[in-house]
Coordinates of C-alpha atoms and ligand atoms in Angstrom, one line a residue:
M608 CA 44.1 -157.1 -130.4
S609 CA 41.4 -159.6 -131.2
A610 CA 38.0 -158.5 -130.1
T611 CA 36.4 -161.9 -130.1
V612 CA 33.8 -162.2 -127.3
I613 CA 32.6 -165.5 -126.1
N614 CA 28.8 -165.4 -126.1
L615 CA 27.1 -168.2 -124.2
P616 CA 23.3 -168.5 -123.7
L617 CA 22.0 -167.4 -120.3
S618 CA 21.0 -170.0 -117.9
T619 CA 17.5 -170.1 -116.3
A620 CA 19.0 -170.9 -112.8
R621 CA 19.7 -168.0 -110.4
L622 CA 20.3 -170.2 -107.3
P623 CA 23.7 -170.0 -105.6
L624 CA 26.1 -172.4 -107.1
D625 CA 27.7 -175.3 -105.3
V626 CA 31.3 -174.1 -105.1
P627 CA 34.3 -176.0 -103.8
V628 CA 37.5 -174.8 -102.2
R629 CA 40.5 -175.8 -104.4
H630 CA 44.1 -176.1 -103.1
M631 CA 46.6 -175.1 -105.8
T632 CA 50.4 -175.3 -106.2
F633 CA 51.9 -173.3 -109.1
D634 CA 55.6 -173.3 -108.3
F635 CA 56.1 -170.1 -110.3
D636 CA 59.3 -169.9 -112.3
P637 CA 60.9 -166.3 -112.3
E638 CA 62.7 -167.2 -115.5
R639 CA 59.5 -167.6 -117.4
A640 CA 57.4 -164.8 -115.9
D641 CA 56.2 -162.5 -118.7
D642 CA 56.2 -158.7 -117.9
R643 CA 53.8 -158.0 -120.8
F644 CA 51.3 -160.8 -120.1
Y645 CA 48.2 -158.7 -120.8
L646 CA 47.9 -158.2 -124.5
R647 CA 51.6 -157.4 -124.8
A648 CA 51.0 -153.9 -123.2
E649 CA 53.5 -152.9 -120.6
L650 CA 51.4 -150.5 -118.6
A651 CA 48.1 -152.6 -118.8
S652 CA 50.1 -155.6 -117.6
A653 CA 51.6 -153.5 -114.8
Y654 CA 48.0 -152.8 -113.7
F655 CA 47.4 -156.5 -113.2
E656 CA 50.7 -156.9 -111.4
A657 CA 49.8 -153.9 -109.1
L658 CA 46.4 -155.5 -108.5
S659 CA 48.1 -158.7 -107.7
I660 CA 50.1 -156.9 -105.0
F661 CA 47.3 -154.8 -103.5
L662 CA 44.5 -157.4 -103.7
T663 CA 46.1 -159.6 -101.2
F664 CA 45.4 -157.0 -98.6
G665 CA 41.7 -156.7 -99.8
E666 CA 41.4 -160.5 -99.6
D667 CA 42.7 -160.6 -96.1
L668 CA 40.2 -157.9 -95.2
V669 CA 37.4 -160.0 -96.9
I670 CA 38.6 -163.1 -94.9
D671 CA 38.6 -161.4 -91.5
T672 CA 35.3 -159.6 -92.2
A673 CA 33.7 -162.8 -93.4
R674 CA 34.9 -164.7 -90.3
H675 CA 33.5 -162.1 -88.0
H676 CA 30.1 -162.0 -89.7
R677 CA 29.9 -165.8 -90.1
D678 CA 29.4 -166.0 -86.4
L679 CA 26.4 -163.7 -86.5
L680 CA 24.5 -165.8 -89.2
T681 CA 21.8 -168.2 -88.2
N682 CA 21.2 -169.6 -91.7
Q683 CA 23.5 -172.7 -91.8
E684 CA 23.8 -172.9 -95.5
L685 CA 24.8 -169.2 -95.8
K686 CA 27.3 -169.9 -93.1
R687 CA 28.7 -172.8 -95.1
R688 CA 28.9 -170.6 -98.2
V689 CA 30.9 -168.0 -96.2
T690 CA 33.3 -170.8 -95.3
V691 CA 33.7 -171.4 -99.1
L692 CA 34.4 -167.7 -99.7
I693 CA 37.0 -167.6 -96.9
G694 CA 38.7 -170.8 -98.2
Q695 CA 38.9 -169.5 -101.7
E696 CA 40.1 -166.0 -100.8
A697 CA 42.7 -167.5 -98.4
I698 CA 44.3 -169.6 -101.2
H699 CA 44.1 -166.6 -103.6
S700 CA 46.0 -164.4 -101.2
R701 CA 48.7 -167.1 -100.5
V702 CA 49.2 -167.8 -104.2
H703 CA 49.2 -164.2 -105.2
N704 CA 51.8 -163.5 -102.5
E705 CA 53.9 -166.3 -104.1
W706 CA 53.5 -164.7 -107.5
N707 CA 54.3 -161.2 -106.0
D708 CA 57.6 -162.7 -104.8
V709 CA 58.4 -163.5 -108.5
L710 CA 57.4 -160.0 -109.5
A711 CA 59.8 -158.6 -106.9
R712 CA 62.6 -160.5 -108.8
H713 CA 61.5 -158.7 -112.0
K714 CA 62.1 -155.3 -110.4
F715 CA 58.5 -154.6 -109.6
P716 CA 58.3 -152.4 -106.6
V717 CA 56.8 -155.2 -104.4
P718 CA 58.4 -154.3 -101.0
L719 CA 57.3 -150.6 -101.4
Y720 CA 53.8 -151.4 -102.5
R721 CA 53.5 -154.1 -99.7
F722 CA 54.6 -151.5 -97.2
L723 CA 52.2 -148.8 -98.5
G724 CA 49.3 -151.3 -98.8
G725 CA 50.0 -152.6 -95.3
K726 CA 49.9 -149.1 -93.8
V727 CA 46.6 -148.1 -95.7
F728 CA 44.9 -151.2 -94.4
E729 CA 46.5 -151.3 -90.9
Y730 CA 45.7 -147.6 -90.1
G731 CA 42.7 -147.2 -92.5
F732 CA 40.5 -149.9 -93.8
N733 CA 41.0 -152.4 -91.1
R734 CA 39.9 -149.9 -88.4
F735 CA 36.7 -149.2 -90.0
P736 CA 33.5 -150.2 -88.1
Q737 CA 32.4 -153.8 -88.9
P738 CA 29.2 -152.6 -90.8
L739 CA 31.4 -150.6 -93.1
K740 CA 33.8 -153.3 -93.5
L741 CA 31.0 -155.7 -94.4
S742 CA 29.8 -153.1 -97.0
M743 CA 33.4 -152.8 -98.4
M744 CA 33.7 -156.5 -98.6
A745 CA 30.5 -156.7 -100.8
G746 CA 31.8 -153.8 -102.8
I747 CA 35.2 -155.3 -103.4
E748 CA 33.5 -158.6 -104.4
H749 CA 31.3 -156.7 -106.9
F750 CA 34.4 -155.3 -108.6
T751 CA 36.1 -158.7 -108.7
A752 CA 32.9 -160.1 -110.2
V753 CA 32.9 -157.4 -112.9
L754 CA 36.5 -158.1 -113.7
A755 CA 35.9 -161.9 -113.8
E756 CA 33.0 -161.5 -116.1
F757 CA 34.9 -159.3 -118.5
M758 CA 37.8 -161.8 -118.5
M759 CA 35.6 -164.9 -118.9
K760 CA 34.0 -163.2 -121.9
H761 CA 37.4 -162.3 -123.3
E762 CA 39.3 -165.6 -123.0
E763 CA 41.7 -164.8 -125.8
N764 CA 43.2 -161.9 -123.8
F765 CA 44.9 -164.6 -121.7
F766 CA 46.5 -166.3 -124.7
Q767 CA 48.7 -163.5 -126.1
S768 CA 51.6 -164.7 -123.9
D769 CA 53.5 -168.0 -123.5
D770 CA 53.5 -167.6 -119.7
E771 CA 51.3 -170.6 -118.9
K772 CA 51.4 -170.2 -115.1
Q773 CA 50.5 -166.6 -115.1
R774 CA 47.6 -167.5 -117.5
A775 CA 46.6 -170.3 -115.0
L776 CA 46.8 -168.0 -112.1
W777 CA 44.5 -165.4 -113.5
M778 CA 42.0 -167.8 -115.1
W779 CA 41.8 -169.8 -111.8
H780 CA 41.2 -166.6 -109.8
M781 CA 38.6 -165.2 -112.2
L782 CA 36.7 -168.4 -112.2
E783 CA 36.5 -168.5 -108.4
E784 CA 35.6 -164.8 -108.1
S785 CA 32.6 -165.5 -110.4
E786 CA 31.7 -168.6 -108.5
H787 CA 31.5 -166.8 -105.1
K788 CA 30.3 -163.4 -106.3
D789 CA 27.0 -163.5 -104.5
I790 CA 28.2 -164.7 -101.0
A791 CA 29.4 -161.4 -99.6
Y792 CA 26.4 -159.6 -101.0
D793 CA 24.0 -162.2 -99.4
V794 CA 25.7 -161.7 -96.1
Y795 CA 25.5 -157.9 -96.3
Q796 CA 21.8 -158.0 -97.2
T797 CA 21.0 -160.6 -94.4
L798 CA 22.9 -158.8 -91.6
N799 CA 22.6 -155.1 -92.6
G800 CA 21.0 -154.2 -95.9
S801 CA 21.2 -150.4 -95.6
Y802 CA 21.4 -149.0 -99.1
P803 CA 23.4 -145.8 -98.1
L804 CA 26.0 -147.9 -96.4
R805 CA 26.1 -150.3 -99.4
V806 CA 26.8 -147.3 -101.6
A807 CA 29.6 -146.1 -99.2
G808 CA 31.3 -149.5 -99.5
F809 CA 30.9 -149.4 -103.3
L810 CA 32.5 -146.0 -103.5
I811 CA 35.5 -147.0 -101.3
A812 CA 36.1 -150.2 -103.4
A813 CA 35.7 -148.1 -106.6
I814 CA 38.3 -145.4 -105.6
T815 CA 40.7 -148.2 -104.6
I816 CA 40.4 -150.5 -107.6
V817 CA 39.7 -148.0 -110.5
A818 CA 41.7 -145.1 -109.3
L819 CA 44.4 -145.9 -106.6
V820 CA 45.6 -149.2 -108.2
P821 CA 45.8 -147.7 -111.7
F822 CA 47.8 -144.7 -110.1
A823 CA 50.3 -147.2 -108.5
A824 CA 50.5 -149.1 -111.7
T825 CA 51.5 -146.0 -113.8
L826 CA 54.6 -145.7 -111.7
I827 CA 55.7 -149.2 -112.2
P828 CA 57.1 -149.0 -115.8
V829 CA 59.0 -145.8 -114.7
I830 CA 60.4 -147.3 -111.6
R831 CA 61.4 -150.5 -113.4
R832 CA 62.9 -148.6 -116.5
P833 CA 63.3 -144.8 -116.1
A834 CA 64.3 -144.5 -119.7
N835 CA 60.7 -145.3 -120.6
L836 CA 59.9 -141.6 -119.9
L837 CA 61.9 -140.7 -123.0
S838 CA 60.7 -143.5 -125.2
P839 CA 58.1 -142.8 -127.9
D840 CA 57.3 -146.5 -127.9
Y841 CA 56.4 -146.4 -124.2
W842 CA 54.1 -143.4 -124.7
R843 CA 52.4 -145.3 -127.4
D844 CA 52.0 -148.2 -124.9
V845 CA 50.5 -145.7 -122.3
K846 CA 47.8 -144.7 -124.9
R847 CA 47.0 -148.3 -125.9
S848 CA 47.0 -149.6 -122.2
A849 CA 44.7 -146.8 -121.2
A850 CA 42.3 -148.0 -123.8
L851 CA 42.7 -151.6 -122.8
L852 CA 41.7 -150.7 -119.3
F853 CA 39.3 -147.8 -119.6
G854 CA 38.2 -147.7 -123.3
G855 CA 34.5 -147.9 -123.9
R856 CA 34.7 -150.6 -126.6
N857 CA 37.0 -153.3 -125.2
G858 CA 38.4 -151.8 -122.0
V859 CA 38.2 -153.9 -118.9
Y860 CA 36.4 -151.2 -116.9
G861 CA 35.3 -148.8 -119.7
S862 CA 33.2 -151.5 -121.5
S863 CA 31.9 -152.7 -118.0
M864 CA 30.6 -149.4 -116.8
A865 CA 26.9 -150.4 -117.0
H866 CA 27.7 -153.6 -114.9
I867 CA 29.7 -151.5 -112.4
L868 CA 27.0 -149.0 -111.9
D869 CA 24.3 -151.5 -111.8
Y870 CA 25.3 -152.1 -108.2
L871 CA 23.7 -148.8 -107.3
R872 CA 20.3 -150.1 -108.3
P873 CA 18.5 -150.5 -105.0
D874 CA 17.2 -154.0 -105.9
F875 CA 20.5 -155.2 -107.4
H876 CA 21.7 -158.7 -106.9
P877 CA 25.0 -160.2 -108.2
N878 CA 23.2 -163.1 -109.9
D879 CA 21.1 -160.6 -112.0
H880 CA 24.4 -160.8 -114.1
D881 CA 24.1 -164.5 -114.9
T882 CA 27.5 -166.1 -115.4
S883 CA 26.5 -169.7 -114.6
N884 CA 27.1 -171.0 -118.1
Y885 CA 30.5 -169.3 -118.3
I886 CA 31.4 -170.9 -115.0
A887 CA 30.3 -174.3 -116.4
Y888 CA 32.3 -173.7 -119.6
Y889 CA 35.5 -172.7 -117.6
R890 CA 35.2 -175.5 -115.1
Q891 CA 35.3 -177.9 -118.1
R892 CA 38.1 -175.9 -119.8
L893 CA 40.2 -175.5 -116.7
L894 CA 39.6 -178.5 -114.7
H895 CA 39.0 -181.4 -117.1
P896 CA 41.0 -184.3 -115.7
V897 CA 43.1 -184.7 -118.8
H898 CA 43.0 -181.4 -120.7
G899 CA 42.3 -178.9 -118.1
L900 CA 44.6 -175.9 -118.1
L901 CA 44.6 -175.9 -114.2
T902 CA 44.6 -179.6 -113.7
P903 CA 48.5 -179.7 -113.3
Y904 CA 48.3 -177.2 -110.5
L905 CA 45.3 -178.6 -108.5
D906 CA 46.2 -180.5 -105.5
R907 CA 42.7 -181.3 -104.3
E908 CA 39.3 -179.7 -103.9
F909 CA 36.5 -180.1 -101.3
M910 CA 33.1 -178.9 -100.4
P911 CA 33.0 -177.5 -96.8
A912 CA 30.3 -179.3 -94.8
L913 CA 27.3 -177.8 -93.1
R914 CA 28.2 -177.1 -89.4
A915 CA 25.9 -177.5 -86.5
Ligands
LIG1034 FE1 40.1 -163.5 -104.7
LIG1035 FE1 36.3 -162.6 -104.0

């Protein structure tokens, strides 16, 4: 694995970015879907596919919670930014569900995981009181911001596979998670701001994203190919995949531990981790009218207007 890290200078601006809502059409082709998209590692790739299945439920919770709290805000600009968050997450959820349909055709346990995810959210998370859901929303958005920052700094991790559409899907999603990473947090601080409740939302998001989704992912290669259990190659893959996700050097979460835990600092703000120059770089790389990797899939983009 290449360990190239893109290092860009920090920007001096810490203001919220102007962020559009982008409508995308990928038309995924099941014939070309790569089961080992992430660095050719079967289990690490399965983690991202499990995340793709479960994150649609998290995004739907974010959308419902953001809609509820948007009505309570008096700051019109923050209301407008919440509309951006809702718009981006709604399109993520729809597109990932289209991708998850492709995964189902590759024998990923999509119906089972959709069933389990649906029950956990229907009888659990969705019934939490609104202040806890607001805190969870901020916590979920922190973890997606951590993931996005790691991925933006390790661009080459997306280029170990020829699956252009899966690459475009994840790069688009990571760009937008970084673009809107401060919105849920700003809503939480504006409407609630309790530190213990913020920690509670963080812990629920942490358990879900760093424990439950990896647990679900470990079952995927065995469900898809039970013979993996007897294969030395597969057990080598398990070791490598664990390092790719949780290793302290180049692991997605292992090497991001300081960033993850920084959320527990009482005066934390998402923009303390400045990614504005990465966002500028990826907007150019992904959305350039001629060379952009996402340009073939972009239908249109718009900036939600201020509403009276
Ligand atoms: Fe998202
Ligand atoms: Fe998000």
